[in-house]
């Protein structure tokens, strides 16, 4: 069975983006970038893969990406940000998407459960906070890139009501840049 993996950058005060959905405050330079990109090349947007030398890199962990509408429509975003993955956007609004992006507008939990039953690599939940809170019962693994920055306010890691869910640390990797890459598995 495939896992649903919430893989996201987060501030020290628990935000995945600023209030306007941007994430300019995160560190995009430093030793963490090469280290994380080498291990998770499929999480680099398709158009940026060549710029960082990953155009030929195989998907190692994920073959499917699931994102909320706000994550999909970040300012300056691409119509098909992860063309090298099977792409899903969760929204109840009408959304014009290319043919390689599928919209999930109802029974999100049921659809995620069906995706988890399929053969393949894991499913990457890349945002947003509201979707993560709604899908918390289905999240198997947290891969959190803690950046040494505080936003003060913004979009929380889990934005909404959710039941207490326990995870245990499975791995920790610290970088000279100050970024900590933490892996947690559901208990």
XYZ file of N, CA and C in Angstrom:
561
model
N 0.827 -1.180 0.000
C 0.000 0.000 0.000
C 0.875 1.249 0.000
N 0.501 2.205 -0.827
C 1.247 3.457 -0.894
C 0.935 4.327 0.314
N 1.863 5.209 0.651
C 1.681 6.116 1.770
C 1.320 7.507 1.257
N 0.572 8.234 2.077
C 0.362 9.659 1.852
C 1.395 10.379 2.706
N 2.265 11.143 2.052
C 3.398 11.780 2.707
C 3.248 13.304 2.587
N 3.135 13.970 3.715
C 3.066 15.426 3.738
C 4.490 15.940 3.791
N 4.980 16.402 2.656
C 6.352 16.884 2.486
C 6.276 18.373 2.210
N 6.782 19.184 3.153
C 6.583 20.627 3.041
C 7.646 21.371 3.838
N 7.930 22.587 3.403
C 8.786 23.489 4.172
C 7.924 24.156 5.232
N 8.520 24.405 6.395
C 7.770 25.011 7.495
C 8.705 25.923 8.296
N 8.135 27.010 8.799
C 8.911 27.929 9.620
C 9.010 27.391 11.046
N 9.863 27.999 11.828
C 9.994 27.590 13.222
C 8.703 27.806 13.995
N 7.872 28.764 13.543
C 6.605 29.006 14.225
C 5.424 28.320 13.544
N 5.714 27.348 12.665
C 4.678 26.449 12.166
C 3.901 26.881 10.939
N 4.456 27.774 10.116
C 3.751 28.224 8.918
C 4.401 27.678 7.652
N 3.566 27.320 6.672
C 4.064 26.806 5.398
C 4.088 27.878 4.326
N 3.504 29.016 4.608
C 3.518 30.155 3.680
C 3.106 31.399 4.446
N 3.375 32.551 3.830
C 2.906 33.816 4.386
C 1.395 33.907 4.198
N 0.783 34.922 4.752
C -0.664 35.087 4.652
C -1.153 35.145 3.213
N -0.345 35.701 2.318
C -0.744 35.822 0.909
C -0.399 34.583 0.089
N 0.075 33.534 0.735
C 0.389 32.288 0.045
C 1.803 32.206 -0.494
N 2.568 33.260 -0.370
C 3.947 33.241 -0.863
C 4.860 32.610 0.185
N 6.029 32.232 -0.252
C 6.983 31.565 0.629
C 8.390 32.115 0.424
N 8.464 33.399 0.104
C 9.755 34.041 -0.161
C 10.693 34.042 1.036
N 10.171 33.902 2.253
C 11.001 33.938 3.446
C 11.816 32.679 3.683
N 11.525 31.611 2.938
C 12.291 30.377 3.106
C 13.659 30.508 2.448
N 14.609 29.702 2.905
C 15.964 29.724 2.352
C 16.015 28.895 1.069
N 16.428 29.518 -0.015
C 16.536 28.811 -1.288
C 17.988 28.625 -1.708
N 18.896 28.977 -0.834
C 20.313 28.744 -1.065
C 20.892 28.109 0.186
N 21.879 27.265 -0.013
C 22.517 26.599 1.115
C 22.690 25.122 0.844
N 23.427 24.465 1.730
C 23.732 23.054 1.538
C 22.506 22.158 1.587
N 21.432 22.619 2.195
C 20.214 21.805 2.273
C 19.588 21.600 0.893
N 19.717 22.563 -0.006
C 19.074 22.451 -1.313
C 19.609 21.255 -2.104
N 20.905 21.152 -2.249
C 21.489 20.039 -3.003
C 21.215 18.712 -2.310
N 21.324 18.689 -0.996
C 21.104 17.452 -0.255
C 19.688 16.938 -0.379
N 18.719 17.815 -0.208
C 17.315 17.408 -0.285
C 16.916 17.121 -1.731
N 17.346 17.977 -2.675
C 16.990 17.761 -4.083
C 17.547 16.453 -4.623
N 18.738 16.068 -4.177
C 19.318 14.808 -4.638
C 18.507 13.617 -4.139
N 17.964 13.726 -2.941
C 17.201 12.625 -2.359
C 15.738 12.614 -2.807
N 15.191 13.790 -3.085
C 13.782 13.928 -3.506
C 13.700 14.758 -4.792
N 14.318 14.286 -5.888
C 14.346 15.097 -7.117
C 12.965 15.367 -7.703
N 12.026 14.478 -7.466
C 10.685 14.644 -8.037
C 9.917 15.807 -7.417
N 10.412 16.360 -6.302
C 9.720 17.481 -5.662
C 10.153 18.832 -6.228
N 11.077 18.814 -7.153
C 11.486 20.037 -7.847
C 10.550 20.226 -9.037
N 9.943 21.417 -9.180
C 9.046 21.637 -10.324
C 9.717 21.302 -11.649
N 8.940 20.776 -12.564
C 9.458 20.297 -13.844
C 10.344 21.334 -14.532
N 9.889 22.580 -14.603
C 10.661 23.601 -15.317
C 11.947 23.990 -14.610
N 12.081 23.691 -13.323
C 13.297 24.025 -12.583
C 14.288 22.872 -12.540
N 13.864 21.691 -12.929
C 14.735 20.516 -12.822
C 16.019 20.667 -13.629
N 15.914 21.208 -14.828
C 17.112 21.386 -15.660
C 18.065 22.393 -15.035
N 17.524 23.440 -14.443
C 18.351 24.476 -13.827
C 19.217 23.938 -12.695
N 18.726 22.904 -12.015
C 19.476 22.343 -10.885
C 20.087 20.979 -11.226
N 20.125 20.635 -12.518
C 20.783 19.413 -12.962
C 20.011 18.139 -12.689
N 18.688 18.222 -12.617
C 17.878 17.043 -12.290
C 16.963 16.617 -13.431
N 17.177 17.139 -14.630
C 16.258 16.848 -15.740
C 16.150 15.359 -16.045
N 17.173 14.595 -15.779
C 17.162 13.157 -16.063
C 16.928 12.306 -14.810
N 16.763 12.946 -13.665
C 16.619 12.207 -12.409
C 15.283 11.460 -12.366
N 15.348 10.219 -11.977
C 14.137 9.399 -11.852
C 13.399 9.750 -10.563
N 12.094 9.547 -10.577
C 11.302 9.715 -9.362
C 11.704 8.616 -8.384
N 12.141 9.005 -7.205
C 12.628 8.036 -6.231
C 11.588 7.648 -5.181
N 10.731 8.610 -4.803
C 9.799 8.355 -3.703
C 8.338 8.551 -4.085
N 8.075 9.486 -4.989
C 6.695 9.850 -5.331
C 6.459 9.738 -6.831
N 5.245 9.292 -7.189
C 4.827 9.355 -8.593
C 3.525 10.133 -8.746
N 3.009 10.625 -7.613
C 1.737 11.346 -7.580
C 1.883 12.529 -6.629
N 1.305 13.679 -7.007
C 1.302 14.853 -6.140
C -0.136 15.321 -5.955
N -0.444 15.686 -4.726
C -1.771 16.162 -4.346
C -1.590 17.533 -3.725
N -2.336 18.520 -4.226
C -2.197 19.880 -3.703
C -3.543 20.565 -3.640
N -3.675 21.465 -2.690
C -4.867 22.293 -2.606
C -4.831 23.368 -3.679
N -5.964 24.016 -3.892
C -6.060 25.035 -4.944
C -5.084 26.182 -4.715
N -4.965 26.655 -3.475
C -4.060 27.779 -3.222
C -2.603 27.405 -3.476
N -2.233 26.186 -3.167
C -0.870 25.734 -3.460
C -0.666 25.656 -4.963
N -1.657 25.124 -5.667
C -1.573 25.019 -7.120
C -1.506 26.397 -7.774
N -2.238 27.352 -7.235
C -2.325 28.677 -7.845
C -1.452 29.711 -7.138
N -0.299 29.316 -6.627
C 0.573 30.304 -5.983
C 0.901 31.389 -6.994
N 1.108 32.616 -6.521
C 1.465 33.689 -7.455
C 2.675 33.305 -8.301
N 2.544 33.448 -9.607
C 3.624 33.080 -10.523
C 3.700 31.596 -10.795
N 2.694 30.846 -10.362
C 2.698 29.395 -10.513
C 2.548 28.935 -11.950
N 2.792 27.666 -12.158
C 2.726 27.051 -13.481
C 1.439 26.250 -13.615
N 0.921 26.140 -14.839
C -0.313 25.379 -15.072
C -0.122 23.892 -14.805
N 1.090 23.394 -15.040
C 1.412 21.995 -14.789
C 2.772 21.941 -14.080
N 2.789 22.263 -12.779
C 4.071 22.411 -12.088
C 4.896 21.138 -11.966
N 4.238 19.991 -11.926
C 4.950 18.725 -11.744
C 4.546 17.757 -12.847
N 4.840 18.119 -14.072
C 4.438 17.315 -15.228
C 5.059 15.919 -15.194
N 6.117 15.725 -14.455
C 6.770 14.425 -14.327
C 6.067 13.529 -13.295
N 4.999 14.044 -12.668
C 4.200 13.288 -11.706
C 2.736 13.290 -12.145
N 1.971 12.391 -11.593
C 0.516 12.432 -11.748
C 0.019 13.509 -10.788
N -0.683 14.522 -11.313
C -1.023 15.713 -10.545
C -2.519 15.804 -10.245
N -2.837 16.100 -8.959
C -4.214 16.295 -8.522
C -4.310 17.613 -7.769
N -5.378 18.353 -8.038
C -5.677 19.581 -7.302
C -7.032 19.385 -6.635
N -7.089 19.671 -5.333
C -8.331 19.543 -4.581
C -8.971 20.918 -4.464
N -10.177 21.047 -5.000
C -10.924 22.301 -4.917
C -12.393 22.053 -5.226
N -13.249 22.888 -4.647
C -14.665 22.826 -4.981
C -15.027 23.940 -5.968
N -14.061 24.769 -6.312
C -14.284 25.858 -7.272
C -13.990 25.380 -8.689
N -14.603 26.045 -9.652
C -14.261 25.772 -11.046
C -12.817 26.193 -11.277
N -12.082 25.340 -11.944
C -10.668 25.604 -12.152
C -10.285 25.123 -13.532
N -9.669 25.986 -14.298
C -9.209 25.635 -15.635
C -7.806 25.036 -15.510
N -7.683 23.753 -15.799
C -6.401 23.070 -15.669
C -6.072 22.348 -16.969
N -4.790 22.127 -17.243
C -4.421 21.348 -18.428
C -4.815 19.879 -18.271
N -4.744 19.134 -19.349
C -5.202 17.742 -19.349
C -4.391 16.835 -18.422
N -3.166 17.220 -18.054
C -2.366 16.366 -17.177
C -2.542 16.692 -15.693
N -3.513 17.563 -15.380
C -3.843 17.880 -13.996
C -5.306 17.516 -13.781
N -5.567 16.704 -12.744
C -6.934 16.284 -12.457
C -7.451 17.009 -11.223
N -8.697 17.452 -11.286
C -9.330 18.130 -10.163
C -10.154 17.125 -9.363
N -9.981 17.157 -8.039
C -10.811 16.378 -7.118
C -11.700 17.387 -6.411
N -13.020 17.264 -6.609
C -13.933 18.256 -6.039
C -14.859 17.689 -4.969
N -14.853 16.390 -4.781
C -15.702 15.799 -3.743
C -15.068 14.494 -3.255
N -15.506 14.053 -2.089
C -15.017 12.822 -1.459
C -13.494 12.699 -1.549
N -12.827 13.731 -1.062
C -11.363 13.766 -1.115
C -10.756 12.593 -0.362
N -11.268 12.323 0.824
C -10.731 11.213 1.624
C -10.889 9.893 0.881
N -12.050 9.656 0.297
C -12.270 8.431 -0.471
C -11.321 8.318 -1.641
N -11.099 9.432 -2.314
C -10.186 9.414 -3.467
C -8.757 9.138 -3.026
N -8.345 9.748 -1.918
C -6.992 9.508 -1.402
C -6.835 8.047 -0.991
N -7.840 7.496 -0.353
C -7.776 6.076 0.028
C -7.641 5.191 -1.207
N -8.371 5.514 -2.268
C -8.278 4.739 -3.514
C -6.888 4.882 -4.129
N -6.320 6.089 -4.097
C -4.972 6.295 -4.623
C -3.948 5.483 -3.827
N -4.137 5.420 -2.516
C -3.214 4.665 -1.673
C -3.263 3.170 -1.984
N -4.386 2.689 -2.468
C -4.541 1.272 -2.803
C -3.885 0.910 -4.143
N -3.620 1.900 -4.982
C -3.011 1.643 -6.284
C -1.548 1.235 -6.132
N -1.031 0.593 -7.152
C 0.397 0.279 -7.191
C 1.164 1.545 -7.534
N 2.384 1.618 -7.073
C 3.236 2.740 -7.433
C 4.005 3.265 -6.247
N 4.654 4.401 -6.485
C 5.397 5.071 -5.432
C 4.413 5.816 -4.526
N 4.929 6.444 -3.487
C 4.072 7.148 -2.531
C 3.428 8.385 -3.152
N 2.486 8.955 -2.421
C 1.729 10.129 -2.830
C 2.235 11.317 -2.030
N 2.615 12.365 -2.719
C 3.151 13.563 -2.080
C 2.037 14.579 -1.875
N 1.735 14.873 -0.630
C 0.841 15.971 -0.293
C 1.733 17.188 -0.106
N 1.667 18.126 -1.056
C 2.595 19.260 -0.983
C 1.929 20.522 -0.459
N 0.706 20.475 -0.080
C 0.028 21.629 0.500
C -1.392 21.685 0.005
N -2.150 22.438 0.649
C -1.893 23.386 1.684
C -2.362 22.932 3.059
N -2.335 23.901 3.960
C -2.629 23.641 5.350
C -4.043 23.153 5.616
N -5.024 23.702 4.912
C -6.412 23.257 5.096
C -6.582 21.818 4.613
N -5.998 21.504 3.473
C -6.074 20.146 2.939
C -5.366 19.173 3.876
N -4.218 19.569 4.399
C -3.477 18.699 5.324
C -4.287 18.421 6.585
N -4.965 19.434 7.103
C -5.797 19.218 8.303
C -6.936 18.255 7.988
N -7.563 18.424 6.825
C -8.674 17.549 6.445
C -8.215 16.115 6.224
N -6.983 15.953 5.732
C -6.463 14.615 5.416
C -5.572 14.034 6.510
N -5.469 14.708 7.642
C -4.589 14.219 8.708
C -4.810 12.749 9.043
N -6.048 12.236 9.088
C -6.218 10.808 9.377
C -5.600 9.890 8.324
N -5.340 10.402 7.146
C -4.766 9.593 6.061
C -3.259 9.776 5.905
N -2.686 10.774 6.567
C -1.255 11.055 6.423
C -0.457 10.013 7.193
N 0.445 9.351 6.485
C 1.270 8.297 7.078
C 2.629 8.812 7.537
N 3.161 9.791 6.790
C 4.508 10.284 7.044
C 4.535 11.794 6.902
N 5.303 12.446 7.782
C 5.575 13.874 7.659
C 7.044 14.042 7.308
N 7.333 14.744 6.231
C 8.695 15.133 5.874
C 8.717 16.653 5.957
N 9.312 17.165 7.019
C 9.258 18.593 7.288
C 10.635 19.219 7.168
N 10.705 20.252 6.328
C 11.931 21.033 6.168
C 11.775 22.277 7.033
N 12.298 22.223 8.260
C 12.215 23.366 9.167
C 13.269 24.398 8.778
N 12.801 25.594 8.452
C 13.698 26.692 8.087
C 13.883 27.600 9.299
N 15.093 28.117 9.513
C 15.367 28.951 10.687
C 14.830 30.370 10.499
N 13.518 30.458 10.377
C 12.853 31.738 10.168
C 11.484 31.669 10.839
N 10.998 32.808 11.309
C 9.647 32.908 11.860
C 8.869 33.913 11.019
N 7.666 33.545 10.611
C 6.817 34.447 9.834
C 5.915 35.290 10.732
N 5.640 34.809 11.945
C 4.749 35.543 12.837
C 3.278 35.266 12.574
N 2.928 35.117 11.322
C 1.561 34.768 10.917
C 1.642 34.233 9.493
N 0.616 33.505 9.119
C 0.609 32.937 7.780
C -0.307 31.731 7.713
N 0.000 30.812 6.820
C -0.785 29.600 6.636
C -0.149 28.497 7.483
N -0.890 27.987 8.472
C -0.324 26.969 9.360
C -0.090 25.624 8.665
N 0.797 24.856 9.230
C 1.082 23.505 8.754
C -0.202 22.692 8.660
N -1.044 22.777 9.675
C -2.375 22.174 9.675
C -3.357 23.295 9.999
N -4.148 23.685 9.023
C -5.031 24.838 9.152
C -6.477 24.377 9.265
N -6.903 24.110 10.469
C -8.277 23.678 10.685
C -8.355 22.684 11.815
N -9.566 22.303 12.105
C -9.802 21.367 13.198
C -9.334 19.970 12.800
N -8.585 19.362 13.680
C -8.104 17.997 13.456
C -7.961 17.309 14.799
N -8.135 16.014 14.803
C -7.962 15.233 16.020
C -6.476 15.086 16.330
N -6.178 14.866 17.596
C -4.793 14.633 17.999
C -4.289 13.394 17.273
N -3.159 13.545 16.640
C -2.540 12.449 15.902
C -1.070 12.410 16.283
N -0.593 11.250 16.680
C 0.791 11.130 17.137
C 1.684 10.552 16.052
N 2.872 11.127 15.975
C 3.915 10.677 15.067
C 5.185 10.507 15.889
N 6.086 9.663 15.410
C 7.383 9.544 16.067
C 8.475 9.855 15.058
N 9.533 10.466 15.549
C 10.639 10.828 14.676
C 11.313 9.570 14.153
N 11.490 9.521 12.849
C 12.152 8.384 12.221
C 13.539 8.752 11.720
N 13.751 10.056 11.450
C 15.048 10.490 10.934
C 15.178 11.991 11.142
N 16.402 12.449 11.259
C 16.689 13.876 11.376
C 17.983 14.159 10.637
N 17.952 15.198 9.832
C 19.149 15.600 9.098
C 19.306 17.098 9.265
N 20.459 17.520 9.749
C 20.727 18.931 10.001
C 21.724 19.448 8.974
N 21.474 20.664 8.499
C 22.326 21.273 7.490
C 22.991 22.526 8.039
N 24.157 22.865 7.486
C 24.892 24.062 7.905
C 24.070 25.324 7.672
N 23.155 25.302 6.724
C 22.308 26.457 6.423
C 21.355 26.778 7.569
N 21.194 25.837 8.487
C 20.249 26.001 9.585
C 18.953 25.258 9.360
N 18.753 24.721 8.156
C 17.552 23.951 7.855
C 17.676 22.568 8.488
N 16.596 22.097 9.075
C 16.516 20.756 9.645
C 15.495 19.969 8.823
N 15.866 18.800 8.379
C 14.960 17.948 7.606
C 14.560 16.795 8.518
N 13.287 16.799 8.899
C 12.792 15.848 9.888
C 11.772 14.911 9.259
N 11.888 13.627 9.579
C 10.937 12.626 9.117
C 10.211 12.055 10.333
N 8.878 12.042 10.234
C 8.039 11.500 11.301
C 7.097 10.473 10.687
N 6.913 9.354 11.379
C 5.995 8.302 10.955
C 4.832 8.234 11.928
N 3.648 7.973 11.384
C 2.459 7.825 12.241
C 2.668 6.653 13.190
N 2.303 6.857 14.437
C 2.409 5.785 15.435
C 1.189 4.894 15.329
